[in-house]
């Protein structure tokens, strides 16, 4: 059996929202909300939280979940996940962002199934269709274009693909744009190499770590999700997350 571990990176020192991991979302700390969603996935053999702060670790341990303490100097959540994965014997690691209280456990399971079922993929990640509106031009919303087999061709903060003739929009079948969702499944060896390689030029320009993976020749399978996640990046995002939770019942 393929061993699959879900790891949630959760750090204290967010620049825009320090301590957000413990911000209450409908009465529960954000990190607890994320853990509970991830625990509902059926394909994970273990769920861990990778953190740099004992306050976060304390909340996680009270839930009966292991908190792995990682170096505060690590440059990214991916580096934190790779550090926590060491010695776990996992063949597949799924990185679920620690600020996503609405992470879909069904998407986590599908990512696990993609890598477990097809060894040709190095990574897998979700995306959902998006309307041709102002959000397409928001740099904070990452877009992805894919090949016929679902392999990611490019990720960008810009509007991709470019629609040269607006009239074509009425004749093209299917969504024009796809919004990337920041959950990643990695093969262990692919993750280990990713965090040891330096950022490539495109990554430095777009500030998108997944471009390093494409630069290295990784095959990244993009699966379809029904809706985007909701990252709690700012204090005002707490109310948005609580509203979405109410909608879900």
XYZ file of N, CA and C in Angstrom:
747
model
N 0.832 -1.203 0.000
C 0.000 0.000 0.000
C 0.876 1.266 0.000
N 0.494 2.218 -0.810
C 1.195 3.493 -0.863
C 0.897 4.303 0.393
N 1.926 4.751 1.066
C 1.735 5.547 2.286
C 1.611 7.023 1.906
N 0.512 7.630 2.349
C 0.191 9.013 1.981
C -0.004 9.827 3.254
N 0.729 10.912 3.358
C 0.681 11.764 4.549
C 0.238 13.170 4.149
N -0.715 13.714 4.889
C -1.128 15.100 4.711
C -0.426 15.983 5.722
N 0.200 17.050 5.243
C 0.936 17.955 6.130
C 0.419 19.375 5.945
N 0.102 20.011 7.070
C -0.445 21.377 7.066
C 0.624 22.314 7.623
N 1.233 23.160 6.771
C 2.192 24.145 7.302
C 1.450 25.310 7.945
N 1.856 25.665 9.149
C 1.155 26.711 9.885
C 2.180 27.500 10.692
N 2.413 28.743 10.304
C 3.422 29.547 11.016
C 2.780 30.747 11.689
N 3.474 31.262 12.668
C 2.933 32.381 13.437
C 3.128 33.713 12.712
N 4.275 33.909 12.099
C 4.690 35.234 11.660
C 4.188 35.681 10.305
N 2.895 35.566 10.039
C 2.352 36.105 8.797
C 2.524 37.623 8.780
N 3.042 38.140 7.666
C 3.298 39.581 7.582
C 2.003 40.371 7.655
N 0.975 39.915 6.935
C -0.272 40.679 6.852
C -1.254 40.359 7.983
N -1.056 39.213 8.660
C -1.998 38.815 9.706
C -1.250 37.949 10.724
N -0.390 38.560 11.549
C 0.380 37.778 12.532
C -0.539 36.995 13.460
N -0.151 35.739 13.718
C -0.937 34.911 14.621
C -2.248 34.421 14.054
N -2.403 34.500 12.733
C -3.706 34.158 12.155
C -4.080 32.695 12.370
N -3.096 31.827 12.566
C -3.394 30.406 12.768
C -4.291 30.175 13.971
N -4.257 31.091 14.937
C -5.086 30.957 16.129
C -6.287 31.904 16.117
N -6.485 32.636 15.016
C -7.667 33.491 14.896
C -8.912 32.613 14.919
N -9.930 33.040 15.647
C -11.137 32.232 15.776
C -12.004 32.360 14.529
N -12.370 31.208 13.987
C -13.291 31.126 12.852
C -14.523 30.398 13.358
N -15.611 31.133 13.568
C -16.835 30.555 14.136
C -16.528 29.763 15.407
N -15.699 30.371 16.262
C -15.455 29.807 17.579
C -14.310 28.831 17.692
N -13.650 28.487 16.577
C -12.529 27.553 16.611
C -11.308 28.206 15.979
N -10.093 27.923 16.500
C -8.891 28.465 15.868
C -8.794 28.017 14.410
N -8.262 28.890 13.582
C -8.125 28.595 12.153
C -7.424 27.268 11.917
N -6.325 27.016 12.601
C -5.585 25.777 12.371
C -6.444 24.560 12.710
N -7.299 24.672 13.720
C -8.188 23.556 14.060
C -9.191 23.315 12.937
N -9.733 24.383 12.368
C -10.664 24.245 11.243
C -10.009 23.491 10.089
N -8.761 23.855 9.782
C -8.070 23.211 8.669
C -7.843 21.733 8.976
N -7.365 21.449 10.177
C -7.088 20.059 10.548
C -8.356 19.215 10.452
N -9.461 19.732 10.955
C -10.706 18.967 10.926
C -11.144 18.661 9.499
N -10.964 19.604 8.600
C -11.325 19.351 7.199
C -10.431 18.269 6.599
N -9.140 18.370 6.875
C -8.196 17.417 6.289
C -8.409 16.021 6.873
N -8.767 15.944 8.147
C -9.016 14.640 8.769
C -10.195 13.912 8.137
N -11.066 14.639 7.458
C -12.215 14.002 6.798
C -11.825 13.291 5.502
N -10.602 13.534 5.005
C -10.126 12.827 3.806
C -9.917 11.359 4.146
N -10.233 10.495 3.194
C -10.188 9.045 3.433
C -8.872 8.402 3.005
N -8.083 9.084 2.160
C -6.891 8.455 1.599
C -5.606 8.765 2.358
N -5.704 9.521 3.437
C -4.500 9.892 4.186
C -4.234 8.887 5.304
N -2.992 8.438 5.395
C -2.604 7.540 6.474
C -2.251 8.306 7.743
N -1.925 9.586 7.599
C -1.522 10.393 8.748
C -1.697 11.859 8.397
N -2.047 12.650 9.404
C -2.150 14.102 9.243
C -1.224 14.748 10.275
N -0.378 15.657 9.819
C 0.564 16.369 10.678
C 0.402 17.869 10.477
N 0.820 18.633 11.465
C 0.938 20.084 11.319
C 2.407 20.438 11.487
N 2.950 21.153 10.524
C 4.339 21.617 10.575
C 4.320 23.086 10.986
N 4.855 23.380 12.157
C 4.766 24.743 12.669
C 6.098 25.196 13.264
N 6.191 26.501 13.484
C 7.387 27.072 14.091
C 7.080 27.720 15.432
N 5.857 27.455 15.951
C 5.435 28.178 17.141
C 4.735 27.228 18.113
N 5.144 27.281 19.375
C 4.602 26.367 20.379
C 3.126 26.639 20.663
N 2.667 27.865 20.469
C 1.251 28.161 20.705
C 0.368 27.410 19.708
N 0.799 27.372 18.453
C 0.060 26.614 17.441
C 0.160 25.127 17.744
N 1.361 24.670 18.070
C 1.565 23.253 18.368
C 0.678 22.795 19.521
N 0.484 23.639 20.522
C -0.315 23.276 21.683
C -1.772 23.021 21.300
N -2.329 23.873 20.444
C -3.711 23.694 19.976
C -3.845 22.389 19.203
N -2.879 22.127 18.354
C -2.916 20.932 17.510
C -2.822 19.665 18.367
N -1.929 19.677 19.336
C -1.761 18.485 20.190
C -2.996 18.197 21.013
N -3.710 19.236 21.418
C -4.954 19.009 22.170
C -5.993 18.297 21.315
N -5.838 18.365 19.993
C -6.730 17.657 19.079
C -6.291 16.208 18.869
N -5.144 15.842 19.447
C -4.626 14.507 19.238
C -3.854 14.357 17.946
N -3.421 15.483 17.366
C -2.673 15.489 16.112
C -1.231 15.876 16.405
N -0.314 15.237 15.705
C 1.101 15.530 15.936
C 1.489 16.872 15.321
N 2.194 17.676 16.089
C 2.779 18.928 15.599
C 4.282 18.731 15.483
N 4.811 18.971 14.303
C 6.244 18.851 14.060
C 6.849 20.253 14.084
N 7.784 20.481 14.990
C 8.396 21.802 15.097
C 9.458 21.952 14.006
N 9.377 23.036 13.264
C 10.287 23.292 12.150
C 10.981 24.630 12.354
N 12.085 24.807 11.659
C 12.925 25.993 11.798
C 12.172 27.247 11.336
N 12.056 28.280 12.182
C 11.377 29.518 11.765
C 12.033 30.177 10.556
N 13.294 29.865 10.295
C 14.005 30.503 9.178
C 13.685 29.871 7.828
N 12.931 28.788 7.796
C 12.598 28.167 6.510
C 11.846 29.165 5.633
N 12.177 29.228 4.332
C 11.644 30.305 3.499
C 10.204 30.146 3.042
N 9.630 28.947 3.123
C 8.279 28.766 2.582
C 7.566 27.621 3.277
N 6.247 27.557 3.059
C 5.474 26.448 3.577
C 5.908 25.125 2.988
N 6.329 25.137 1.732
C 6.795 23.908 1.090
C 8.039 23.377 1.790
N 8.967 24.273 2.142
C 10.158 23.861 2.886
C 9.773 23.294 4.251
N 8.761 23.882 4.870
C 8.293 23.403 6.169
C 7.705 21.992 6.035
N 6.926 21.785 4.969
C 6.332 20.470 4.715
C 7.429 19.429 4.466
N 8.415 19.795 3.650
C 9.509 18.857 3.349
C 10.276 18.481 4.620
N 10.489 19.453 5.506
C 11.194 19.175 6.754
C 10.382 18.226 7.634
N 9.064 18.460 7.707
C 8.210 17.617 8.540
C 8.059 16.211 7.981
N 8.221 16.056 6.672
C 8.042 14.755 6.019
C 9.233 13.828 6.207
N 10.350 14.364 6.602
C 11.569 13.554 6.725
C 11.381 12.432 7.742
N 11.750 11.223 7.336
C 11.690 10.074 8.228
C 10.320 9.479 8.414
N 9.328 9.951 7.641
C 7.957 9.461 7.803
C 7.665 8.230 6.939
N 8.538 7.929 6.006
C 8.305 6.791 5.137
C 7.155 6.990 4.174
N 6.797 8.241 3.919
C 5.677 8.524 3.010
C 6.164 8.516 1.565
N 5.386 7.920 0.698
C 5.679 7.955 -0.733
C 5.028 9.159 -1.405
N 3.899 9.606 -0.833
C 3.177 10.766 -1.348
C 2.899 11.698 -0.183
N 3.179 12.983 -0.384
C 2.924 14.010 0.626
C 1.960 15.022 0.042
N 0.935 15.362 0.798
C -0.022 16.371 0.347
C 0.092 17.589 1.253
N 0.358 18.716 0.635
C 0.553 19.991 1.317
C -0.763 20.759 1.274
N -1.404 20.897 2.438
C -2.667 21.639 2.534
C -2.387 22.925 3.295
N -2.642 24.066 2.664
C -2.294 25.352 3.260
C -2.963 25.529 4.618
N -2.217 26.071 5.575
C -2.723 26.234 6.923
C -3.714 27.360 7.106
N -3.995 28.109 6.036
C -4.977 29.202 6.146
C -6.227 28.923 5.314
N -6.498 27.637 5.020
C -7.645 27.254 4.184
C -8.681 26.502 5.022
N -9.538 27.214 5.754
C -10.511 26.537 6.621
C -11.606 25.799 5.862
N -11.668 25.991 4.538
C -12.682 25.328 3.722
C -12.058 24.315 2.768
N -10.861 23.838 3.094
C -10.209 22.828 2.254
C -11.156 21.649 2.055
N -11.265 21.182 0.810
C -12.209 20.125 0.454
C -11.542 18.764 0.610
N -11.985 17.934 1.555
C -11.357 16.620 1.725
C -11.478 15.728 0.496
N -12.535 15.916 -0.291
C -12.684 15.117 -1.510
C -11.593 15.454 -2.524
N -11.185 16.720 -2.583
C -10.097 17.125 -3.472
C -8.775 16.526 -2.989
N -8.567 16.526 -1.690
C -7.361 15.903 -1.126
C -7.299 14.437 -1.533
N -8.421 13.733 -1.439
C -8.455 12.320 -1.816
C -8.163 12.119 -3.299
N -8.705 12.983 -4.132
C -8.483 12.831 -5.578
C -7.030 13.092 -5.946
N -6.398 14.049 -5.295
C -4.979 14.295 -5.536
C -4.155 13.068 -5.155
N -4.497 12.478 -4.014
C -3.798 11.269 -3.575
C -3.968 10.149 -4.599
N -5.176 9.996 -5.114
C -5.465 8.921 -6.073
C -4.711 9.119 -7.388
N -4.559 10.362 -7.819
C -3.833 10.627 -9.065
C -2.406 10.111 -8.973
N -1.702 10.477 -7.906
C -0.302 10.064 -7.787
C -0.175 8.580 -7.458
N -1.103 8.062 -6.669
C -1.036 6.638 -6.334
C -1.324 5.767 -7.555
N -2.137 6.294 -8.481
C -2.555 5.483 -9.615
C -1.721 5.632 -10.865
N -0.877 6.661 -10.945
C -0.114 6.899 -12.175
C 1.276 7.425 -11.814
N 2.296 6.578 -11.919
C 3.648 6.987 -11.517
C 4.293 8.019 -12.435
N 3.654 8.362 -13.556
C 4.264 9.324 -14.474
C 4.137 10.766 -13.975
N 3.257 11.010 -12.993
C 3.075 12.362 -12.466
C 4.004 12.592 -11.281
N 4.680 13.730 -11.280
C 5.512 14.124 -10.142
C 4.686 14.824 -9.057
N 3.674 15.569 -9.504
C 2.856 16.376 -8.602
C 1.423 16.393 -9.124
N 0.510 16.833 -8.256
C -0.868 17.074 -8.669
C -1.407 18.239 -7.861
N -2.324 18.999 -8.460
C -2.870 20.189 -7.822
C -4.229 20.489 -8.444
N -5.145 21.150 -7.735
C -6.461 21.433 -8.309
C -6.589 22.829 -8.907
N -7.604 22.973 -9.750
C -7.998 24.274 -10.296
C -9.498 24.215 -10.547
N -10.118 25.368 -10.624
C -11.556 25.407 -10.907
C -11.809 26.449 -11.986
N -12.884 26.256 -12.783
C -13.193 27.242 -13.813
C -13.578 28.575 -13.187
N -13.251 29.655 -13.883
C -13.620 30.979 -13.391
C -14.222 31.803 -14.517
N -15.142 32.686 -14.148
C -15.817 33.536 -15.126
C -14.860 34.589 -15.672
N -15.156 35.052 -16.873
C -14.364 36.117 -17.488
C -14.818 37.451 -16.912
N -14.292 37.771 -15.739
C -14.637 39.014 -15.066
C -13.390 39.671 -14.517
N -13.551 40.639 -13.639
C -12.397 41.376 -13.107
C -11.437 40.511 -12.308
N -11.918 39.410 -11.728
C -11.024 38.559 -10.934
C -9.893 37.962 -11.774
N -10.135 37.789 -13.076
C -9.102 37.199 -13.931
C -7.855 38.088 -13.957
N -8.046 39.375 -13.752
C -6.926 40.307 -13.804
C -6.313 40.587 -12.434
N -6.801 39.913 -11.390
C -6.244 40.113 -10.051
C -4.945 39.317 -9.906
N -3.809 39.970 -9.655
C -2.549 39.230 -9.493
C -2.565 38.244 -8.334
N -3.415 38.467 -7.342
C -3.481 37.555 -6.196
C -4.157 36.237 -6.549
N -4.859 36.197 -7.675
C -5.533 34.979 -8.136
C -4.694 34.364 -9.246
N -4.176 33.180 -8.994
C -3.268 32.536 -9.945
C -4.065 31.731 -10.966
N -3.707 31.880 -12.223
C -4.353 31.159 -13.312
C -3.428 30.076 -13.850
N -4.014 29.038 -14.438
C -3.223 27.937 -14.987
C -3.793 27.544 -16.340
N -2.909 27.153 -17.266
C -3.328 26.572 -18.540
C -2.750 25.162 -18.613
N -3.521 24.265 -19.224
C -3.169 22.839 -19.206
C -3.164 22.244 -20.606
N -2.439 21.151 -20.735
C -2.445 20.352 -21.955
C -3.666 19.436 -21.961
N -3.836 18.697 -23.054
C -5.007 17.846 -23.212
C -5.102 16.779 -22.130
N -3.968 16.323 -21.602
C -3.987 15.284 -20.580
C -4.061 15.845 -19.161
N -4.276 17.154 -19.049
C -4.370 17.786 -17.738
C -3.051 18.233 -17.162
N -1.957 18.080 -17.915
C -0.658 18.518 -17.422
C -0.576 20.042 -17.428
N -0.127 20.611 -16.332
C 0.038 22.064 -16.268
C 1.093 22.512 -17.272
N 0.758 23.528 -18.055
C 1.700 24.107 -19.005
C 2.334 25.370 -18.435
N 1.529 26.182 -17.714
C 2.063 27.400 -17.114
C 1.081 27.922 -16.072
N 1.638 28.532 -15.030
C 0.868 29.240 -14.006
C 1.261 30.715 -14.080
N 0.297 31.598 -13.871
C 0.628 33.016 -13.929
C -0.327 33.844 -13.092
N 0.186 34.982 -12.636
C -0.662 35.975 -11.986
C -1.380 36.841 -13.027
N -0.946 36.737 -14.263
C -1.583 37.481 -15.352
C -2.753 36.695 -15.928
N -3.521 37.346 -16.769
C -4.637 36.697 -17.458
C -4.064 35.766 -18.532
N -4.202 34.470 -18.323
C -3.795 33.494 -19.336
C -4.910 32.474 -19.503
N -5.165 32.042 -20.744
C -4.538 32.492 -21.980
C -5.075 33.853 -22.418
N -4.313 34.501 -23.273
C -4.755 35.779 -23.831
C -5.761 35.527 -24.944
N -6.895 36.212 -24.893
C -7.929 36.079 -25.923
C -7.757 37.223 -26.915
N -7.164 36.925 -28.068
C -6.847 37.989 -29.026
C -8.107 38.610 -29.625
N -9.076 37.757 -29.980
C -10.310 38.242 -30.596
C -11.479 37.939 -29.675
N -12.090 38.979 -29.132
C -13.170 38.790 -28.167
C -14.337 38.003 -28.752
N -14.545 38.099 -30.042
C -15.656 37.383 -30.674
C -15.503 35.870 -30.522
N -14.275 35.412 -30.382
C -14.047 33.972 -30.259
C -14.630 33.402 -28.971
N -14.832 34.252 -27.968
C -15.324 33.767 -26.674
C -16.683 33.099 -26.805
N -17.474 33.515 -27.808
C -18.816 32.957 -27.984
C -18.781 31.592 -28.651
N -17.678 31.255 -29.297
C -17.626 30.001 -30.045
C -16.746 28.942 -29.384
N -15.936 29.339 -28.412
C -15.053 28.390 -27.753
C -15.811 27.610 -26.684
N -15.688 26.291 -26.716
C -16.381 25.447 -25.748
C -15.630 25.423 -24.419
N -16.384 25.385 -23.327
C -15.778 25.252 -22.016
C -15.281 26.556 -21.436
N -14.820 26.526 -20.183
C -14.330 27.740 -19.524
C -13.102 28.298 -20.238
N -12.980 29.607 -20.228
C -11.804 30.251 -20.817
C -10.640 30.275 -19.832
N -10.949 30.376 -18.544
C -9.907 30.575 -17.541
C -10.081 29.583 -16.392
N -8.940 29.221 -15.808
C -8.931 28.286 -14.692
C -8.142 28.875 -13.530
N -8.766 28.904 -12.376
C -8.130 29.441 -11.168
C -7.435 28.322 -10.408
N -6.149 28.524 -10.155
C -5.392 27.522 -9.409
C -5.727 27.592 -7.928
N -5.774 26.415 -7.303
C -6.031 26.295 -5.869
C -4.765 25.721 -5.229
N -4.262 26.362 -4.196
C -2.928 26.048 -3.674
C -2.841 24.853 -2.745
N -3.260 23.699 -3.229
C -3.041 22.427 -2.531
C -2.190 21.577 -3.462
N -1.169 20.911 -2.917
C -0.241 20.160 -3.771
C -0.022 18.756 -3.237
N -0.029 17.795 -4.136
C 0.436 16.449 -3.822
C 1.779 16.259 -4.510
N 2.749 15.705 -3.777
C 4.097 15.484 -4.309
C 4.505 14.029 -4.097
N 5.296 13.511 -5.005
C 6.063 12.323 -4.676
C 7.205 12.767 -3.757
N 7.571 11.914 -2.837
C 8.586 12.271 -1.855
C 9.869 12.754 -2.521
N 10.355 12.009 -3.517
C 11.615 12.391 -4.170
C 11.476 13.731 -4.886
N 10.312 13.983 -5.486
C 10.096 15.247 -6.189
C 10.100 16.417 -5.212
N 9.488 16.232 -4.047
C 9.469 17.291 -3.038
C 10.872 17.567 -2.516
N 11.620 16.502 -2.245
C 12.974 16.680 -1.725
C 13.845 17.461 -2.710
N 13.726 17.150 -3.986
C 14.523 17.875 -4.972
C 14.051 19.321 -5.101
N 12.743 19.514 -5.073
C 12.180 20.856 -5.266
C 12.744 21.843 -4.253
N 12.836 21.437 -2.999
C 13.266 22.389 -1.971
C 14.786 22.555 -1.915
N 15.515 21.725 -2.652
C 16.973 21.911 -2.686
C 17.428 22.703 -3.907
N 16.559 22.859 -4.897
C 16.904 23.616 -6.096
C 16.652 25.107 -5.876
N 17.466 25.971 -6.466
C 17.231 27.414 -6.321
C 16.046 27.869 -7.159
N 15.419 28.982 -6.804
C 14.332 29.522 -7.617
C 14.809 29.811 -9.034
N 13.962 29.503 -10.000
C 14.300 29.812 -11.396
C 13.881 31.250 -11.711
N 14.236 31.710 -12.885
C 13.952 33.101 -13.278
C 12.447 33.391 -13.292
N 11.653 32.468 -13.851
C 10.211 32.698 -13.920
C 9.598 32.754 -12.524
N 10.063 31.891 -11.633
C 9.573 31.932 -10.255
C 9.911 33.270 -9.609
N 11.112 33.755 -9.849
C 11.507 35.033 -9.268
C 10.647 36.175 -9.812
N 10.242 36.067 -11.057
C 9.422 37.122 -11.661
C 7.973 37.078 -11.171
N 7.388 35.885 -11.161
C 5.967 35.753 -10.831
C 5.734 35.508 -9.338
N 6.805 35.132 -8.599
C 6.674 34.742 -7.198
C 5.700 33.569 -7.059
N 5.926 32.556 -7.900
C 5.123 31.335 -7.882
C 6.064 30.136 -7.848
N 6.048 29.430 -6.733
C 6.984 28.330 -6.530
C 6.763 27.169 -7.500
N 5.506 26.987 -7.946
C 5.215 25.880 -8.854
C 5.919 26.039 -10.203
N 6.344 27.251 -10.523
C 7.099 27.448 -11.762
C 8.488 26.829 -11.661
N 9.013 26.702 -10.449
C 10.282 25.996 -10.271
C 10.106 24.524 -10.653
N 8.979 23.949 -10.266
C 8.717 22.547 -10.604
C 8.625 22.361 -12.117
N 7.932 23.265 -12.807
C 7.854 23.161 -14.263
C 9.226 23.358 -14.888
N 9.998 24.261 -14.333
C 11.360 24.508 -14.837
C 12.213 23.250 -14.728
N 11.978 22.459 -13.692
C 12.730 21.223 -13.492
C 12.211 20.074 -14.346
N 11.134 20.327 -15.090
C 10.585 19.288 -15.952
C 9.550 18.407 -15.281
N 9.059 18.812 -14.121
C 8.043 18.019 -13.433
C 6.750 17.990 -14.237
N 6.101 16.838 -14.230
C 4.751 16.708 -14.793
C 3.763 16.914 -13.651
N 2.950 17.969 -13.775
C 1.993 18.337 -12.731
C 0.583 18.120 -13.272
N -0.129 17.174 -12.716
C -1.507 16.907 -13.113
C -2.430 17.908 -12.441
N -3.293 18.569 -13.227
C -4.266 19.511 -12.682
C -5.642 18.845 -12.711
N -6.226 18.682 -11.535
C -7.567 18.101 -11.451
C -8.589 19.213 -11.284
N -9.832 18.939 -11.659
C -10.867 19.960 -11.595
C -11.563 19.940 -10.241
N -11.661 21.117 -9.629
C -12.452 21.304 -8.419
C -13.681 22.140 -8.770
N -14.674 22.105 -7.913
C -15.909 22.823 -8.227
C -15.867 24.286 -7.839
N -15.086 24.618 -6.786
C -15.005 26.014 -6.360
C -13.652 26.284 -5.726
N -13.234 27.543 -5.735
C -11.932 27.867 -5.138
C -11.984 27.766 -3.627
N -10.827 27.627 -3.029
C -10.767 27.680 -1.578
C -10.931 29.122 -1.116
N -10.773 29.308 0.181
C -10.850 30.659 0.729
C -9.724 30.799 1.738
N -8.659 31.444 1.331
C -7.521 31.645 2.215
C -7.765 32.809 3.159
N -7.437 32.620 4.425
C -7.544 33.699 5.411
C -6.196 34.404 5.442
N -6.076 35.455 4.637
C -4.827 36.196 4.525
C -4.836 37.484 5.342
N -6.028 38.038 5.573
C -6.192 39.310 6.262
C -7.277 39.174 7.328
N -7.288 40.035 8.340
C -8.330 39.945 9.369
C -9.744 39.977 8.799
N -9.961 40.735 7.726
C -11.311 40.817 7.163
C -11.753 39.519 6.484
N -10.807 38.618 6.221
C -11.168 37.331 5.613
C -11.859 36.401 6.602
N -11.742 36.687 7.900
C -12.395 35.850 8.907
C -13.904 35.849 8.683
N -14.484 37.010 8.476
C -15.934 37.094 8.260
C -16.343 36.365 6.991
N -15.507 36.436 5.949
C -15.828 35.730 4.701
C -15.838 34.222 4.928
N -14.868 33.737 5.682
C -14.797 32.299 5.961
C -15.998 31.864 6.788
N -16.387 32.666 7.764
C -17.545 32.307 8.590
C -18.815 32.300 7.759
N -18.940 33.219 6.811
C -20.112 33.247 5.939
C -20.177 31.984 5.071
N -19.027 31.565 4.546
C -18.990 30.352 3.721
C -19.332 29.115 4.554
N -18.851 29.072 5.776
C -19.185 27.950 6.657
C -20.678 27.887 6.918
N -21.317 29.056 7.106
C -22.771 29.073 7.303
C -23.493 28.574 6.067
N -22.989 28.951 4.891
C -23.602 28.491 3.643
C -23.546 26.969 3.526
N -22.431 26.398 3.983
C -22.262 24.953 3.924
C -23.057 24.228 4.988
N -23.540 24.973 5.972
C -24.332 24.346 7.032
C -23.485 23.710 8.089
